[in-house]
Structures are given as C-alpha cells and as structure tokens.
DNA sequence: GTCTATAGTATGATAGAC
DNA sequence: GTCTATCATACTATAGAC
C-alpha cells in the first residue's frame, strides 16, 4: 500500500467521484479540479496525468477490497465459514464503496499498459483468495465443485456486478444483500445448507 | 424492434465497437466515422447525436438478449429446465456479443433521461423473465428460494459480469462457461441436482 | 447520402508569478 | 503548492457543394 497527503487524497476522491459519474473518457481534468476545490493546474502538482489519477484510484480500491476480504476471513473455522466471510466482506465493500468500485471494475481498459499489469496482479491475488478456499473445501468434502476457477469467478461476480446498478442511497439494504450473497455462494459450491433440515430434503425425493 | 438501413447498421456497428473499446465519453464521432468508412458529417445524416447512437446500440442489444432468452426457453418442460435454458442463452449471448454487451451494460449512465426510461423498461422485462421462472419453481417446490428478486438479480449477474473481462478470442470456451453458469444458477435456486446421487449425499452427513 | 470545410467550444497539460 | 493565463490540439455538430 501507499500513503497520500491530504492534498493528494482530496484530488483522488474528486477524481474517483468524477470517473464514477462520467467514466474516465467523459471526465475532464477541469471537472476533477473543480470538485477538489482547486485550479486545473493544481491537479498536475500531485499527479502527472489524468491516467495516473485513474491508476491511483484503481490500485487503492483493489487494495482496500482485498484487505477487507482477508481481515474478515481471518478467524473462520471452516471452508464454508471462510467463504461466507469473504463473500460478505466483498459484497459490503462493493456496496459501501460503489462509486470507487465502479471505477475499479469498469475502467481497467483505460489504463496504460504498465499500469494494467500492476492492476492485473492485484486482481489475480483477490481471485486466488476465493480459489484457495473453494479448493480447500472441495478437498475436505465440505464443498462439491467441478470447475474451481470458474466457480470462483462466478462467486466474485455476485459482489462485483452489484456496483453496476447499486446506488448509495440504498445503503440500508446492504446487510440484506450481503447475507443473500453469502447464502448463494455457499449453494454454488455445494456446501451443506447451514440451517435447513437434511432429513426432510432426503425424504422428499 | 426496429429496422435499420445498411448504412445505418454500418455506423451502428462502428459505434458499438468504438464505445466498447474507449467508453462513450472516450469515443469521438470522428473515430466512429473512420471505423464506418465515412466522413464525420455522414454520421449525422443517420443519427442526430452521439448519444442517439448510444441509445440505438443499447436498445438493440437489450432486445437481442431478451429475445434470445425467450426463444431458448420456449420448449422447456419444468422450472429447472426453463431457468437452465434462459441462463444458457443469456450467457452465450453475452459471450458472443461481448463488445456490444459491454456498451449495453456499462454505458446506461451516459444516456439522456428520456432514453434511460426506455432502456430501464427493457431491463425490467428481462429481469422479470428470471423472476417469473424462479417464482414458479418456488411455488411448485422445484426450487427453494427466500428472496426471489435478489436471487434473480444474482442469476443475471452470472452472465452479465462475464463481459467485464471476456475477450472474443476465447470464444471456444463459451460453451463450457454457459454450462457452468446453468449448473450454478440451478444450485442458487435450490433445484435438485440433475445427475448426482442423493443417497450418497445424505449418507455422508 | 456523401463529401470538404469550418464554426464554436472544450480538452490535457504547461509556464511563470506569488 | 496554489494561482492565472495560455498553448496546441481535439471535440461535437453544422453549412453548403455535389
């Protein structure tokens, strides 16, 4: 991770908001400057270019989401619980940071080649978190998964695709959506349902 | 639906490709004109503005995806099968039309207000297809779903989020991904697994 | 329905004063 | 580290000839 001065953060937040609303290509450096309460020239004191700002927003967002997942899953006792805590954390992060997350997830293509490599690495690390827990659960018999990589990708889609439509004024629904995503992810990997009655499910077939 | 002249289609396809690569805001009308093999002025003979072009691309894409799902599910005999055919069709459409789909799914915010309403209607209709089949399966006992609307949203995310990273040169994997998404969606709604052995699953607990 | 030419404005980024 | 002023270019869209 990397630290930012207050002035840098101010520009960074302004850029994230602008990119999220109008896309990278649709955002002008003047728009960023106005949101930050600075002149257009002041932006270039802290960042060399508009793309450099996008890179900073993107790296910061990926780092934060990744850390949230790791911290949430630290004390999980089983693969089912670890997957659950990770999906819960990822979903909450994407909902609570929907604006930043939109930039993080949808503006990858606007990065220049060297920056793209750094972000691709961060993405691989996050995917690996899910791959590892699914592989562990599959090996222990807690899960039943054919395509581990594909299932991991789909599990991450549950939280990522939320930012396509979720608006911050619906944050009161975040907890409900997070709980739903946890249950769906556990079903996707074939984890035993935590609260339902297995005897009834078996008898009914 | 709506018909287009060959000249209109040519510009439409050029716009879809350009928007997909650089985003709406990052695309110039000159870029569209060059891709279509026309002068910048020729674009405005067929469309009143750049945003009008985006609207046409978006409406056309939503219509096509919606029709693909309806046609695929026409002969399905059960809720499980109908959900499967719909997810299969939606996944294949998004993979085979990843460029257009990116515009359709990610550039909604760039539409002007009147156009946004039309697209929002189309989206509601597509979501309703999934909501209906899940509600039917839940009522018949084929599925076991708590949050029908939320689960429908998540099922659609499986196919939509693919366009965030899928590239057309990997189309040979489309069938595999579509099959996986079908299996995942059926697990998400609690449908009985089609091929596994229930006795063994029960005995192992 | 296409072109060339262009109007009028906005853009990313820099120079130089304070 | 911030500002005002500005450069050089690119932008969306239109006018008018063919």
XYZ file of C-alpha atoms (C1' of nucleotides) in Angstrom:
446
model
C 0.000 0.000 0.000
C 0.899 3.625 -0.307
C 0.252 6.802 1.639
C -1.186 10.034 0.340
C -1.009 13.588 1.627
C -4.304 15.316 2.421
C -3.977 17.350 -0.775
C -3.407 14.207 -2.807
C -6.371 12.477 -1.199
C -8.573 15.440 -1.942
C -7.766 15.215 -5.656
C -8.007 11.419 -5.546
C -11.509 11.483 -4.095
C -12.594 14.120 -6.581
C -11.259 12.011 -9.448
C -12.992 8.877 -8.184
C -16.315 10.694 -7.989
C -15.923 12.198 -11.449
C -14.761 8.962 -13.116
C -17.610 7.094 -11.484
C -20.222 9.536 -12.802
C -18.960 10.181 -16.323
C -16.406 7.469 -16.979
C -12.689 8.084 -17.475
C -13.076 9.339 -21.047
C -16.035 11.520 -20.140
C -14.248 13.251 -17.285
C -12.204 16.412 -17.804
C -9.318 17.407 -15.603
C -11.191 20.661 -15.054
C -14.108 18.714 -13.597
C -11.739 16.963 -11.195
C -10.128 20.261 -10.236
C -13.482 21.924 -9.518
C -14.634 19.009 -7.348
C -11.350 19.184 -5.427
C -11.729 22.950 -4.997
C -8.514 23.590 -6.887
C -7.417 25.120 -10.169
C -6.811 22.824 -13.159
C -3.068 23.323 -12.790
C -3.062 22.182 -9.141
C -4.030 18.669 -10.208
C -0.727 18.245 -12.036
C 1.301 19.093 -8.970
C 0.161 15.810 -7.409
C -0.349 13.578 -10.433
C 1.458 13.545 -13.758
C -1.613 12.872 -15.872
C -5.300 12.023 -15.813
C -4.408 8.378 -16.349
C -2.059 8.468 -13.367
C -5.011 9.547 -11.254
C -7.075 6.644 -12.567
C -4.261 4.277 -11.686
C -4.105 5.616 -8.142
C -7.884 5.277 -7.688
C -7.825 1.779 -9.104
C -4.879 0.499 -7.066
C -6.251 1.976 -3.876
C -9.654 0.388 -4.441
C -8.276 -3.037 -5.253
C -6.068 -2.920 -2.163
C -8.952 -1.944 0.104
C -11.282 -4.652 -1.176
C -8.541 -7.257 -0.919
C -7.685 -6.281 2.658
C -11.355 -6.321 3.666
C -11.675 -9.912 2.486
C -8.529 -11.073 4.262
C -9.396 -9.397 7.538
C -12.951 -10.726 7.535
C -11.881 -14.309 6.957
C -9.055 -14.401 9.497
C -10.931 -16.237 12.221
C -13.106 -18.508 10.079
C -13.114 -22.085 11.338
C -14.258 -23.979 8.237
C -14.163 -23.545 4.447
C -17.901 -22.823 4.470
C -17.453 -20.116 7.058
C -14.339 -18.698 5.398
C -16.059 -18.487 2.017
C -19.014 -16.867 3.741
C -16.986 -14.198 5.485
C -15.104 -13.397 2.295
C -18.244 -13.039 0.213
C -19.828 -10.983 2.974
C -16.850 -8.636 3.148
C -16.536 -8.331 -0.618
C -20.241 -7.597 -1.024
C -20.273 -4.991 1.737
C -17.167 -3.314 0.374
C -18.627 -3.047 -3.123
C -21.908 -1.668 -1.768
C -20.351 0.815 0.627
C -17.819 1.974 -1.966
C -19.981 1.639 -5.055
C -18.615 4.771 -6.718
C -14.977 3.844 -6.321
C -15.790 0.233 -7.146
C -17.326 1.216 -10.468
C -14.073 2.878 -11.471
C -12.046 -0.043 -10.138
C -14.079 -2.643 -12.023
C -15.044 -0.888 -15.245
C -12.146 1.410 -16.180
C -9.400 -1.205 -16.362
C -9.286 -0.778 -20.146
C -8.466 2.927 -19.822
C -5.197 2.195 -18.011
C -1.912 2.319 -19.898
C -0.021 -0.921 -20.363
C 2.435 -0.723 -17.429
C -0.338 0.195 -15.006
C -2.577 -2.530 -16.360
C -0.025 -5.135 -15.313
C 0.005 -3.913 -11.717
C -3.786 -3.956 -11.507
C -3.979 -7.377 -13.176
C -1.698 -8.703 -10.428
C -3.944 -7.314 -7.710
C -6.950 -8.903 -9.397
C -5.215 -12.268 -9.563
C -4.466 -12.084 -5.840
C -8.093 -11.387 -4.985
C -9.337 -14.192 -7.215
C -6.796 -16.509 -5.624
C -8.343 -15.902 -2.193
C -11.607 -17.401 -3.450
C -9.912 -20.138 -5.471
C -7.976 -21.267 -2.410
C -10.949 -21.538 -0.091
C -13.013 -23.368 -2.713
C -10.167 -25.785 -3.395
C -9.769 -26.384 0.314
C -13.465 -27.033 0.798
C -13.586 -29.281 -2.241
C -10.650 -31.331 -0.968
C -12.103 -31.665 2.544
C -15.502 -32.736 1.253
C -17.247 -29.644 2.589
C -17.870 -28.486 -0.976
C -18.620 -30.272 -4.229
C -17.157 -28.302 -7.134
C -16.263 -29.333 -10.683
C -14.719 -26.135 -12.053
C -12.912 -24.379 -9.222
C -11.599 -21.409 -11.206
C -14.903 -20.863 -12.988
C -16.877 -21.098 -9.769
C -14.528 -18.651 -8.056
C -15.047 -16.211 -10.901
C -18.826 -16.558 -10.559
C -18.736 -16.096 -6.797
C -16.844 -12.828 -7.234
C -19.387 -11.724 -9.853
C -22.071 -11.773 -7.173
C -20.497 -8.800 -5.411
C -18.860 -7.056 -8.370
C -21.953 -6.840 -10.554
C -23.794 -5.027 -7.767
C -21.947 -1.801 -8.497
C -23.476 -1.710 -11.979
C -26.800 -0.568 -10.547
C -26.480 -0.071 -6.777
C -26.878 3.491 -5.560
C -25.508 4.771 -2.219
C -28.941 5.973 -1.090
C -29.974 2.336 -0.710
C -27.245 1.500 1.775
C -29.868 0.360 4.294
C -30.272 -2.756 2.145
C -26.564 -3.586 2.150
C -26.720 -6.064 5.038
C -29.612 -7.944 3.444
C -27.835 -8.209 0.081
C -24.617 -9.340 1.748
C -26.419 -12.105 3.616
C -28.130 -13.227 0.428
C -24.836 -13.347 -1.457
C -23.282 -15.464 1.294
C -26.113 -17.988 1.068
C -25.960 -18.049 -2.736
C -22.191 -18.536 -2.774
C -22.432 -21.421 -0.325
C -25.068 -23.036 -2.506
C -22.907 -22.513 -5.603
C -20.065 -24.538 -4.099
C -22.411 -27.253 -2.857
C -21.840 -26.521 0.816
C -24.328 -28.176 3.137
C -27.081 -25.681 3.929
C -26.439 -24.348 7.451
C -29.959 -24.210 8.838
C -32.276 -26.433 6.767
C -33.309 -29.950 7.729
C -31.399 -32.586 5.735
C -33.732 -35.458 6.624
C -36.698 -33.701 5.097
C -34.737 -32.853 1.971
C -33.726 -36.509 1.572
C -37.144 -37.931 2.351
C -38.813 -35.710 -0.216
C -37.030 -37.263 -3.201
C -37.866 -3.812 -32.526
C -36.744 -1.554 -35.272
C -35.153 -1.900 -38.688
C -32.034 -0.217 -39.897
C -30.770 0.508 -43.400
C -27.384 -0.953 -44.322
C -25.833 2.499 -43.980
C -27.331 2.906 -40.523
C -26.131 -0.533 -39.460
C -22.647 0.258 -40.630
C -22.486 3.318 -38.404
C -24.205 1.439 -35.575
C -21.625 -1.360 -35.619
C -18.786 1.144 -35.790
C -20.197 2.998 -32.798
C -20.637 -0.189 -30.779
C -17.032 -1.181 -31.402
C -15.719 2.269 -30.519
C -17.863 2.659 -27.376
C -16.833 -0.813 -26.259
C -13.136 -0.034 -26.606
C -12.947 3.502 -25.245
C -16.245 4.055 -23.456
C -18.903 6.555 -24.544
C -17.059 9.567 -23.207
C -13.754 8.400 -24.636
C -15.110 7.920 -28.135
C -15.112 10.720 -30.698
C -17.575 10.952 -33.541
C -14.533 11.077 -35.814
C -13.481 7.666 -34.531
C -16.925 6.279 -35.300
C -16.872 7.832 -38.768
C -13.452 6.379 -39.586
C -14.496 2.894 -38.451
C -17.607 3.151 -40.588
C -15.557 4.339 -43.569
C -17.422 7.631 -43.724
C -16.728 11.299 -43.113
C -17.612 12.774 -39.713
C -20.561 14.585 -41.263
C -22.063 11.367 -42.660
C -22.734 10.100 -39.144
C -25.207 12.916 -38.549
C -27.271 12.020 -41.588
C -28.337 8.828 -39.802
C -28.241 9.826 -36.131
C -28.894 13.181 -34.527
C -26.144 12.934 -31.948
C -23.519 10.692 -30.406
C -25.915 9.918 -27.583
C -28.597 8.915 -30.088
C -26.149 6.352 -31.423
C -25.537 5.021 -27.930
C -29.272 4.695 -27.419
C -29.633 2.720 -30.649
C -26.787 0.371 -29.713
C -28.208 -0.108 -26.232
C -31.799 -0.727 -27.294
C -30.752 -3.149 -29.990
C -28.565 -5.124 -27.595
C -31.182 -5.359 -24.894
C -33.760 -6.521 -27.436
C -31.458 -9.204 -28.817
C -30.535 -10.603 -25.402
C -34.153 -10.603 -24.328
C -35.315 -12.414 -27.460
C -32.559 -14.994 -27.122
C -33.745 -15.880 -23.631
C -37.394 -16.154 -24.650
C -36.682 -18.294 -27.687
C -34.375 -20.630 -25.787
C -36.883 -21.267 -23.030
C -39.936 -21.810 -25.246
C -39.987 -25.599 -25.068
C -38.743 -26.083 -21.504
C -40.817 -28.623 -19.598
C -40.006 -27.694 -15.987
C -38.911 -24.630 -13.997
C -35.458 -26.173 -13.607
C -35.155 -26.688 -17.337
C -36.607 -23.270 -18.171
C -34.212 -21.496 -15.810
C -31.380 -23.529 -17.326
C -32.219 -22.646 -20.912
C -32.575 -18.967 -20.035
C -29.245 -18.803 -18.218
C -27.619 -20.744 -21.039
C -28.977 -18.360 -23.669
C -28.124 -15.244 -21.665
C -24.590 -16.460 -21.012
C -23.970 -17.373 -24.646
C -25.378 -14.069 -25.861
C -23.136 -12.065 -23.551
C -20.075 -14.084 -24.558
C -20.764 -13.997 -28.291
C -21.625 -10.300 -28.199
C -19.205 -9.213 -25.501
C -18.359 -5.902 -27.178
C -21.945 -4.805 -27.659
C -22.843 -6.208 -24.248
C -20.233 -4.047 -22.550
C -21.863 -0.946 -24.016
C -25.324 -2.220 -23.159
C -24.443 -2.994 -19.551
C -21.945 -0.273 -18.626
C -22.981 2.880 -20.516
C -26.504 3.216 -19.135
C -25.428 6.283 -17.178
C -24.376 8.078 -20.350
C -27.908 8.029 -21.752
C -30.093 11.134 -21.531
C -33.158 10.965 -19.311
C -35.835 10.070 -21.878
C -33.681 7.301 -23.342
C -32.841 5.990 -19.896
C -36.511 5.321 -19.251
C -36.857 3.193 -22.381
C -33.783 1.129 -21.503
C -34.886 0.765 -17.877
C -38.140 -0.751 -19.160
C -36.276 -3.277 -21.286
C -34.129 -4.222 -18.300
C -37.184 -4.726 -16.123
C -38.681 -7.043 -18.736
C -35.535 -9.180 -18.860
C -35.315 -9.382 -15.072
C -38.981 -10.336 -14.967
C -38.280 -13.397 -17.112
C -35.987 -14.745 -14.408
C -38.211 -13.606 -11.550
C -41.177 -15.437 -13.087
C -39.432 -18.764 -13.546
C -37.942 -18.631 -10.039
C -41.335 -17.780 -8.535
C -42.916 -20.629 -10.475
C -40.274 -23.108 -9.339
C -40.510 -21.898 -5.767
C -44.293 -22.320 -5.757
C -44.128 -25.794 -7.292
C -41.492 -26.986 -4.842
C -38.879 -27.478 -7.539
C -36.871 -24.581 -6.036
C -36.298 -23.330 -2.518
C -35.809 -19.566 -2.580
C -36.151 -16.928 0.135
C -35.511 -13.721 -1.800
C -36.860 -14.172 -5.319
C -35.984 -10.713 -6.661
C -32.500 -10.774 -5.134
C -31.800 -14.252 -6.425
C -32.985 -13.296 -9.906
C -30.609 -10.340 -9.845
C -27.747 -12.615 -8.829
C -28.549 -15.185 -11.518
C -28.397 -12.467 -14.162
C -25.073 -11.269 -12.736
C -23.550 -14.624 -13.665
C -23.837 -13.837 -17.364
C -23.591 -10.043 -17.273
C -20.343 -9.839 -15.304
C -18.629 -12.035 -17.898
C -18.385 -9.129 -20.330
C -16.184 -7.247 -17.872
C -13.223 -9.454 -18.762
C -14.204 -11.900 -21.523
C -12.439 -11.405 -24.828
C -13.801 -12.649 -28.194
C -10.639 -14.653 -28.898
C -11.663 -17.075 -26.138
C -14.994 -17.958 -27.731
C -14.018 -21.645 -27.772
C -14.673 -21.621 -24.018
C -18.166 -20.162 -24.338
C -19.990 -23.498 -24.220
C -18.110 -24.582 -21.098
C -18.857 -21.307 -19.290
C -22.517 -21.457 -20.299
C -22.858 -24.993 -18.925
C -21.186 -23.947 -15.686
C -23.486 -20.958 -15.279
C -26.531 -23.191 -15.778
C -25.368 -25.546 -13.040
C -24.553 -22.646 -10.700
C -27.925 -20.972 -11.265
C -29.772 -24.201 -10.547
C -27.829 -24.597 -7.325
C -28.569 -20.976 -6.384
C -32.321 -21.599 -6.511
C -32.014 -24.891 -4.637
C -33.068 -27.042 -7.586
C -32.378 -30.745 -7.124
C -29.058 -31.571 -8.769
C -29.777 -33.322 -12.092
C -27.093 -36.008 -12.105
C -25.639 -36.538 -8.638
C -26.628 -39.362 -6.289
C -28.876 -38.153 -3.466
C -28.397 -41.248 -1.286
C -24.659 -40.768 -1.118
C -25.050 -37.073 -0.320
C -27.402 -37.900 2.531
C -25.356 -40.772 3.872
C -22.245 -38.634 4.062
C -23.664 -36.263 6.702
C -26.306 10.479 -48.885
C -21.822 11.725 -49.182
C -18.214 14.993 -49.135
C -14.916 19.266 -47.619
C -14.619 22.967 -44.688
C -15.366 25.061 -40.525
C -17.781 27.234 -36.540
C -17.559 27.472 -31.676
C -16.093 25.316 -27.738
C -13.637 22.111 -24.611
C -9.627 19.405 -23.805
C -4.940 17.759 -21.440
C -1.174 19.771 -19.975
C 2.378 23.630 -19.134
C 4.650 28.392 -17.980
C 5.636 31.522 -14.771
C 4.099 34.757 -10.939
C 3.438 34.575 -5.959
C 1.571 24.322 -3.570
C -1.538 27.279 -5.495
C -2.905 30.520 -8.798
C -3.983 32.950 -13.690
C -3.129 32.663 -18.352
C -2.393 30.088 -22.247
C -0.702 26.703 -25.888
C -1.816 23.389 -29.223
C -4.980 20.236 -30.301
C -9.418 17.778 -30.444
C -14.168 17.950 -29.846
C -19.479 17.825 -31.448
C -22.112 19.355 -34.747
C -23.462 22.171 -38.901
C -23.248 24.578 -43.674
C -23.259 24.110 -48.271
C -21.381 21.939 -52.687
C -22.152 17.834 -55.494
